[in-house]
mmCIF file of C-alpha atoms and ligand atoms in Angstrom:
data_model
loop_
_atom_site.group_PDB
_atom_site.id
_atom_site.type_symbol
_atom_site.label_atom_id
_atom_site.label_comp_id
_atom_site.label_asym_id
_atom_site.label_seq_id
_atom_site.Cartn_x
_atom_site.Cartn_y
_atom_site.Cartn_z
ATOM 1 C CA MET C 1 -22.422 -214.307 -119.059
ATOM 2 C CA ARG C 2 -25.619 -216.127 -118.213
ATOM 3 C CA ASN C 3 -25.310 -218.877 -115.726
ATOM 4 C CA PRO C 4 -26.517 -222.018 -117.526
ATOM 5 C CA VAL C 5 -27.725 -223.533 -114.262
ATOM 6 C CA GLY C 6 -29.611 -220.420 -113.195
ATOM 7 C CA SER C 7 -32.913 -221.993 -114.075
ATOM 8 C CA LEU C 8 -32.151 -224.855 -111.724
ATOM 9 C CA VAL C 9 -32.064 -222.409 -108.843
ATOM 10 C CA ILE C 10 -35.631 -221.407 -109.654
ATOM 11 C CA LEU C 11 -36.657 -225.016 -110.071
ATOM 12 C CA SER C 12 -35.306 -225.744 -106.633
ATOM 13 C CA CYS C 13 -38.201 -223.703 -105.239
ATOM 14 C CA PHE C 14 -40.407 -226.521 -106.384
ATOM 15 C CA ALA C 15 -38.354 -229.300 -104.895
ATOM 16 C CA PRO C 16 -40.347 -232.070 -103.237
ATOM 17 C CA GLY C 17 -39.718 -230.588 -99.800
ATOM 18 C CA ALA C 18 -41.462 -227.344 -100.737
ATOM 19 C CA LEU C 19 -44.420 -229.232 -102.117
ATOM 20 C CA GLY C 20 -44.674 -231.655 -99.219
ATOM 21 C CA GLN C 21 -48.175 -232.088 -97.893
ATOM 22 C CA GLU C 22 -48.760 -229.995 -94.811
ATOM 23 C CA SER C 23 -51.266 -231.069 -92.247
ATOM 24 C CA PRO C 24 -54.206 -228.672 -91.896
ATOM 25 C CA ALA C 25 -52.643 -227.321 -88.732
ATOM 26 C CA GLU C 26 -49.502 -226.340 -90.589
ATOM 27 C CA THR C 27 -50.023 -222.794 -91.742
ATOM 28 C CA VAL C 28 -49.127 -219.264 -90.764
ATOM 29 C CA ARG C 29 -50.643 -218.738 -87.347
ATOM 30 C CA ILE C 30 -51.058 -216.081 -84.724
ATOM 31 C CA THR C 31 -48.606 -216.972 -81.962
ATOM 32 C CA GLU C 32 -49.001 -214.098 -79.497
ATOM 33 C CA VAL C 33 -51.449 -211.301 -78.732
ATOM 34 C CA LEU C 34 -50.976 -208.426 -76.305
ATOM 35 C CA TYR C 35 -54.456 -207.041 -75.672
ATOM 36 C CA ALA C 36 -53.964 -205.996 -72.035
ATOM 37 C CA VAL C 37 -50.775 -203.949 -71.833
ATOM 38 C CA PRO C 38 -49.129 -204.334 -68.422
ATOM 39 C CA LYS C 39 -48.579 -201.231 -66.320
ATOM 40 C CA GLY C 40 -45.096 -199.779 -66.054
ATOM 41 C CA SER C 41 -41.983 -200.800 -67.930
ATOM 42 C CA GLU C 42 -43.177 -204.387 -68.283
ATOM 43 C CA GLY C 43 -45.687 -203.092 -70.802
ATOM 44 C CA ASP C 44 -43.242 -201.409 -73.149
ATOM 45 C CA ALA C 45 -43.596 -204.126 -75.765
ATOM 46 C CA ALA C 46 -42.500 -201.882 -78.619
ATOM 47 C CA ARG C 47 -39.289 -201.059 -76.756
ATOM 48 C CA ASP C 48 -39.382 -197.304 -77.264
ATOM 49 C CA GLY C 49 -38.867 -196.534 -73.587
ATOM 50 C CA SER C 50 -42.437 -195.897 -72.482
ATOM 51 C CA ARG C 51 -45.548 -197.943 -71.925
ATOM 52 C CA HIS C 52 -48.667 -197.006 -73.874
ATOM 53 C CA ALA C 53 -51.990 -198.705 -73.120
ATOM 54 C CA THR C 54 -52.868 -198.828 -76.822
ATOM 55 C CA GLY C 55 -49.690 -198.271 -78.826
ATOM 56 C CA ASP C 56 -47.846 -201.212 -77.294
ATOM 57 C CA GLU C 57 -50.550 -203.707 -78.245
ATOM 58 C CA PHE C 58 -49.410 -206.214 -80.859
ATOM 59 C CA VAL C 59 -50.227 -209.365 -82.770
ATOM 60 C CA GLU C 60 -47.427 -211.804 -83.598
ATOM 61 C CA ILE C 61 -47.636 -214.337 -86.417
ATOM 62 C CA HIS C 62 -45.301 -217.206 -87.272
ATOM 63 C CA ASN C 63 -44.711 -219.437 -90.282
ATOM 64 C CA PRO C 64 -44.048 -222.983 -88.990
ATOM 65 C CA THR C 65 -44.034 -224.519 -92.465
ATOM 66 C CA ASP C 66 -41.195 -225.386 -94.811
ATOM 67 C CA ALA C 67 -42.443 -223.002 -97.483
ATOM 68 C CA PRO C 68 -42.548 -219.208 -97.792
ATOM 69 C CA VAL C 69 -46.005 -217.649 -97.524
ATOM 70 C CA ARG C 70 -46.841 -214.451 -99.389
ATOM 71 C CA LEU C 71 -48.821 -212.199 -97.054
ATOM 72 C CA ALA C 72 -49.581 -209.281 -99.381
ATOM 73 C CA GLY C 73 -53.180 -208.235 -98.768
ATOM 74 C CA TRP C 74 -53.639 -210.412 -95.678
ATOM 75 C CA THR C 75 -55.429 -208.586 -92.866
ATOM 76 C CA ILE C 76 -55.613 -208.479 -89.094
ATOM 77 C CA THR C 77 -58.795 -206.999 -87.608
ATOM 78 C CA ASP C 78 -60.576 -206.803 -84.277
ATOM 79 C CA ARG C 79 -64.326 -207.113 -83.556
ATOM 80 C CA ASN C 80 -65.277 -203.545 -84.385
ATOM 81 C CA ALA C 81 -66.995 -202.622 -87.632
ATOM 82 C CA PRO C 82 -64.937 -200.721 -90.207
ATOM 83 C CA ASP C 83 -66.852 -197.516 -89.482
ATOM 84 C CA ALA C 84 -66.776 -197.978 -85.707
ATOM 85 C CA GLY C 85 -63.171 -197.890 -84.603
ATOM 86 C CA GLN C 86 -61.999 -201.120 -86.161
ATOM 87 C CA PHE C 87 -58.369 -202.081 -85.830
ATOM 88 C CA LEU C 88 -57.263 -202.983 -89.335
ATOM 89 C CA PHE C 89 -53.841 -203.839 -90.666
ATOM 90 C CA VAL C 90 -53.342 -204.837 -94.293
ATOM 91 C CA PHE C 91 -49.989 -206.369 -95.145
ATOM 92 C CA PRO C 92 -48.032 -204.777 -97.981
ATOM 93 C CA GLU C 93 -46.121 -206.856 -100.528
ATOM 94 C CA PHE C 94 -44.286 -209.192 -98.186
ATOM 95 C CA THR C 95 -43.365 -212.864 -97.892
ATOM 96 C CA LEU C 96 -42.843 -214.593 -94.555
ATOM 97 C CA GLY C 97 -40.151 -217.207 -94.921
ATOM 98 C CA PRO C 98 -40.113 -220.688 -93.369
ATOM 99 C CA GLY C 99 -39.668 -220.439 -89.625
ATOM 100 C CA GLU C 100 -39.923 -216.652 -89.676
ATOM 101 C CA THR C 101 -41.989 -214.436 -87.393
ATOM 102 C CA ALA C 102 -43.659 -211.059 -87.890
ATOM 103 C CA VAL C 103 -45.091 -208.621 -85.365
ATOM 104 C CA VAL C 104 -47.726 -205.947 -85.997
ATOM 105 C CA PHE C 105 -47.880 -203.221 -83.362
ATOM 106 C CA ASN C 106 -50.838 -200.897 -82.881
ATOM 107 C CA GLY C 107 -48.147 -198.227 -82.908
ATOM 108 C CA MET C 108 -49.975 -195.279 -81.379
ATOM 109 C CA GLU C 109 -47.417 -192.728 -80.138
ATOM 110 C CA GLN C 110 -44.630 -195.300 -80.492
ATOM 111 C CA THR C 111 -41.140 -194.751 -81.862
ATOM 112 C CA ILE C 112 -40.266 -198.372 -82.468
ATOM 113 C CA PRO C 113 -36.578 -199.120 -83.046
ATOM 114 C CA GLY C 114 -36.148 -199.968 -86.709
ATOM 115 C CA PRO C 115 -36.332 -201.324 -89.272
ATOM 116 C CA VAL C 116 -40.120 -201.077 -89.068
ATOM 117 C CA GLY C 117 -42.581 -201.562 -91.917
ATOM 118 C CA ALA C 118 -46.132 -200.329 -92.352
ATOM 119 C CA ALA C 119 -49.145 -201.012 -94.532
ATOM 120 C CA GLU C 120 -47.426 -199.101 -97.314
ATOM 121 C CA GLN C 121 -44.133 -200.987 -97.301
ATOM 122 C CA ALA C 122 -42.485 -203.954 -95.629
ATOM 123 C CA PRO C 123 -39.394 -203.365 -93.509
ATOM 124 C CA ALA C 124 -36.086 -203.547 -95.353
ATOM 125 C CA SER C 125 -34.834 -206.312 -93.110
ATOM 126 C CA PRO C 126 -35.654 -208.279 -89.970
ATOM 127 C CA ASN C 127 -35.340 -206.417 -86.680
ATOM 128 C CA GLU C 128 -32.515 -207.307 -84.294
ATOM 129 C CA GLN C 129 -34.394 -205.710 -81.394
ATOM 130 C CA PHE C 130 -37.212 -208.222 -81.784
ATOM 131 C CA ASP C 131 -35.438 -211.556 -82.186
ATOM 132 C CA LYS C 132 -34.945 -210.932 -85.905
ATOM 133 C CA ALA C 133 -38.674 -210.832 -86.588
ATOM 134 C CA TRP C 134 -40.198 -208.659 -89.286
ATOM 135 C CA VAL C 135 -41.720 -205.696 -87.457
ATOM 136 C CA PHE C 136 -44.652 -203.627 -88.672
ATOM 137 C CA THR C 137 -46.680 -200.794 -87.189
ATOM 138 C CA ALA C 138 -50.326 -200.137 -87.932
ATOM 139 C CA GLY C 139 -49.530 -196.493 -87.231
ATOM 140 C CA ASN C 140 -52.745 -196.009 -85.314
ATOM 141 C CA THR C 141 -53.554 -192.470 -84.217
ATOM 142 C CA SER C 142 -56.833 -192.975 -82.327
ATOM 143 C CA SER C 143 -57.142 -194.077 -78.694
ATOM 144 C CA THR C 144 -60.462 -195.753 -79.568
ATOM 145 C CA VAL C 145 -58.765 -198.074 -82.062
ATOM 146 C CA ALA C 146 -57.638 -200.599 -79.498
ATOM 147 C CA LEU C 147 -58.130 -204.184 -78.460
ATOM 148 C CA SER C 148 -60.547 -204.520 -75.548
ATOM 149 C CA ASN C 149 -59.007 -205.819 -72.335
ATOM 150 C CA THR C 150 -62.209 -207.671 -71.494
ATOM 151 C CA ALA C 151 -63.839 -209.039 -74.655
ATOM 152 C CA ASP C 152 -62.655 -208.856 -78.252
ATOM 153 C CA TRP C 153 -61.015 -210.886 -80.972
ATOM 154 C CA VAL C 154 -58.260 -210.682 -83.556
ATOM 155 C CA CYS C 155 -58.889 -212.286 -86.911
ATOM 156 C CA LEU C 156 -56.241 -213.177 -89.504
ATOM 157 C CA ARG C 157 -57.504 -213.380 -93.066
ATOM 158 C CA THR C 158 -55.903 -214.083 -96.419
ATOM 159 C CA ALA C 159 -55.945 -211.532 -99.232
ATOM 160 C CA SER C 160 -59.138 -213.132 -100.565
ATOM 161 C CA GLY C 161 -60.834 -212.673 -97.193
ATOM 162 C CA GLU C 162 -60.719 -216.269 -96.064
ATOM 163 C CA VAL C 163 -60.393 -216.557 -92.309
ATOM 164 C CA VAL C 164 -57.142 -218.244 -91.307
ATOM 165 C CA GLU C 165 -58.073 -218.098 -87.664
ATOM 166 C CA CYS C 166 -59.908 -215.931 -85.189
ATOM 167 C CA LEU C 167 -58.751 -215.650 -81.573
ATOM 168 C CA VAL C 168 -61.424 -214.528 -79.127
ATOM 169 C CA TRP C 169 -61.283 -213.611 -75.454
ATOM 170 C CA GLY C 170 -64.040 -212.731 -73.018
ATOM 171 C CA GLU C 171 -67.629 -212.716 -74.256
ATOM 172 C CA PRO C 172 -67.977 -210.153 -77.064
ATOM 173 C CA ASP C 173 -71.538 -209.136 -77.974
ATOM 174 C CA GLU C 174 -70.721 -209.658 -81.633
ATOM 175 C CA THR C 175 -70.443 -213.132 -83.171
ATOM 176 C CA PRO C 176 -66.897 -214.010 -84.292
ATOM 177 C CA PRO C 177 -66.568 -214.633 -88.050
ATOM 178 C CA ALA C 178 -65.220 -218.149 -87.582
ATOM 179 C CA SER C 179 -66.099 -221.462 -86.011
ATOM 180 C CA GLY C 180 -64.653 -224.905 -85.457
ATOM 181 C CA GLU C 181 -60.874 -225.162 -85.547
ATOM 182 C CA LYS C 182 -60.580 -221.618 -86.861
ATOM 183 C CA LEU C 183 -62.087 -220.151 -83.697
ATOM 184 C CA VAL C 184 -59.660 -220.223 -80.784
ATOM 185 C CA LYS C 185 -60.537 -219.198 -77.239
ATOM 186 C CA LEU C 186 -57.806 -217.238 -75.483
ATOM 187 C CA PRO C 187 -57.242 -217.143 -71.736
ATOM 188 C CA ARG C 188 -58.142 -213.902 -69.975
ATOM 189 C CA THR C 189 -55.392 -211.810 -68.480
ATOM 190 C CA SER C 190 -55.222 -208.243 -67.287
ATOM 191 C CA ALA C 191 -51.476 -207.730 -67.391
ATOM 192 C CA ALA C 192 -49.620 -209.886 -69.891
ATOM 193 C CA SER C 193 -49.774 -211.198 -73.426
ATOM 194 C CA VAL C 194 -51.082 -214.616 -74.324
ATOM 195 C CA GLN C 195 -48.766 -216.816 -76.359
ATOM 196 C CA ARG C 196 -49.126 -220.067 -78.228
ATOM 197 C CA THR C 197 -47.148 -222.982 -76.979
ATOM 198 C CA LEU C 198 -46.330 -225.317 -79.836
ATOM 199 C CA ALA C 199 -47.417 -228.511 -78.127
ATOM 200 C CA GLY C 200 -49.683 -230.621 -80.311
ATOM 201 C CA PRO C 201 -51.528 -229.667 -83.497
ATOM 202 C CA GLY C 202 -52.382 -226.003 -83.365
ATOM 203 C CA GLY C 203 -50.849 -225.525 -79.938
ATOM 204 C CA VAL C 204 -52.403 -224.022 -76.828
ATOM 205 C CA PHE C 205 -52.480 -220.416 -75.638
ATOM 206 C CA GLU C 206 -51.159 -219.556 -72.207
ATOM 207 C CA VAL C 207 -50.581 -216.350 -70.278
ATOM 208 C CA HIS C 208 -47.031 -215.147 -70.902
ATOM 209 C CA PRO C 209 -44.603 -215.317 -67.977
ATOM 210 C CA VAL C 210 -42.194 -212.491 -67.188
ATOM 211 C CA ALA C 211 -39.227 -212.727 -69.545
ATOM 212 C CA GLU C 212 -36.382 -210.244 -69.935
ATOM 213 C CA GLY C 213 -38.287 -207.638 -67.950
ATOM 214 C CA LEU C 214 -41.428 -207.892 -70.078
ATOM 215 C CA ARG C 215 -44.682 -209.819 -69.792
ATOM 216 C CA CYS C 216 -44.589 -210.541 -73.503
ATOM 217 C CA SER C 217 -42.050 -211.439 -76.188
ATOM 218 C CA PRO C 218 -42.886 -209.765 -79.498
ATOM 219 C CA GLY C 219 -40.947 -211.421 -82.310
ATOM 220 C CA LYS C 220 -39.855 -214.433 -80.299
ATOM 221 C CA PRO C 221 -41.979 -217.482 -81.052
ATOM 222 C CA PRO C 222 -42.434 -219.982 -78.257
ATOM 223 C CA PRO C 223 -39.904 -222.801 -78.341
ATOM 224 C CA PRO C 224 -40.952 -226.179 -79.737
ATOM 225 C CA ALA C 225 -42.621 -228.452 -77.249
ATOM 226 C CA ALA C 226 -40.305 -230.568 -75.149
ATOM 227 C CA GLY C 227 -39.721 -233.936 -76.802
ATOM 228 C CA SER C 228 -40.411 -232.552 -80.271
ATOM 229 C CA SER C 229 -38.407 -234.235 -82.994
ATOM 230 C CA GLY C 230 -37.617 -230.806 -84.356
ATOM 231 C CA GLY C 231 -38.087 -232.152 -87.820
HETATM 232 CA CA1 LIG P 301 -43.875 -198.405 -75.877
HETATM 233 CA CA1 LIG P 302 -43.469 -214.162 -78.573
#
């Protein structure tokens, strides 16, 4: 028997809350980048038991809005040209729910505890090993496809190629493909990730402290700023 109120469930997706005006700062954002993998066990971000200077690199994104965001076709790239060792990850069919987090690992020589998705397919479920984030691997197989420890950027783009934001560190020779609010300068660090604190519009990036034996926290977004209304 058809449920006569079934259509109301669909309509609820368009309730006023879902259509509420978001400020420009309210969008899916990069919340952590590990470009300089710490030495030793503190660098085993992908939690497979061994540290890899390239494979444990990751980019974390978070949806702070009240609405789901479809990420199919969105990309994460570094500064390199496509024919010159570019890091490239293209999201498969996938929707990041309100308040949810996703992590994309470089993945070289990593056996990441599952469920883990890839460019071909999203993971079947969130990953308990990574604070219930959605975990992906770029499945990289080349040691030259890596984020520079000294000067590079990661750029998040929509499926149509629009830059969401570009995070740059050091002084790359190339010009980042963004400016203004979409170009964010990251602090330099040689042995930790940088993570976004959620204070103020857009937040601020800081070097990650040691937490749970790691100098990063893939899948765990920073807590709301102290004094936040939480609403
Ligand atoms: Ca590892
Ligand atoms: Ca984190």
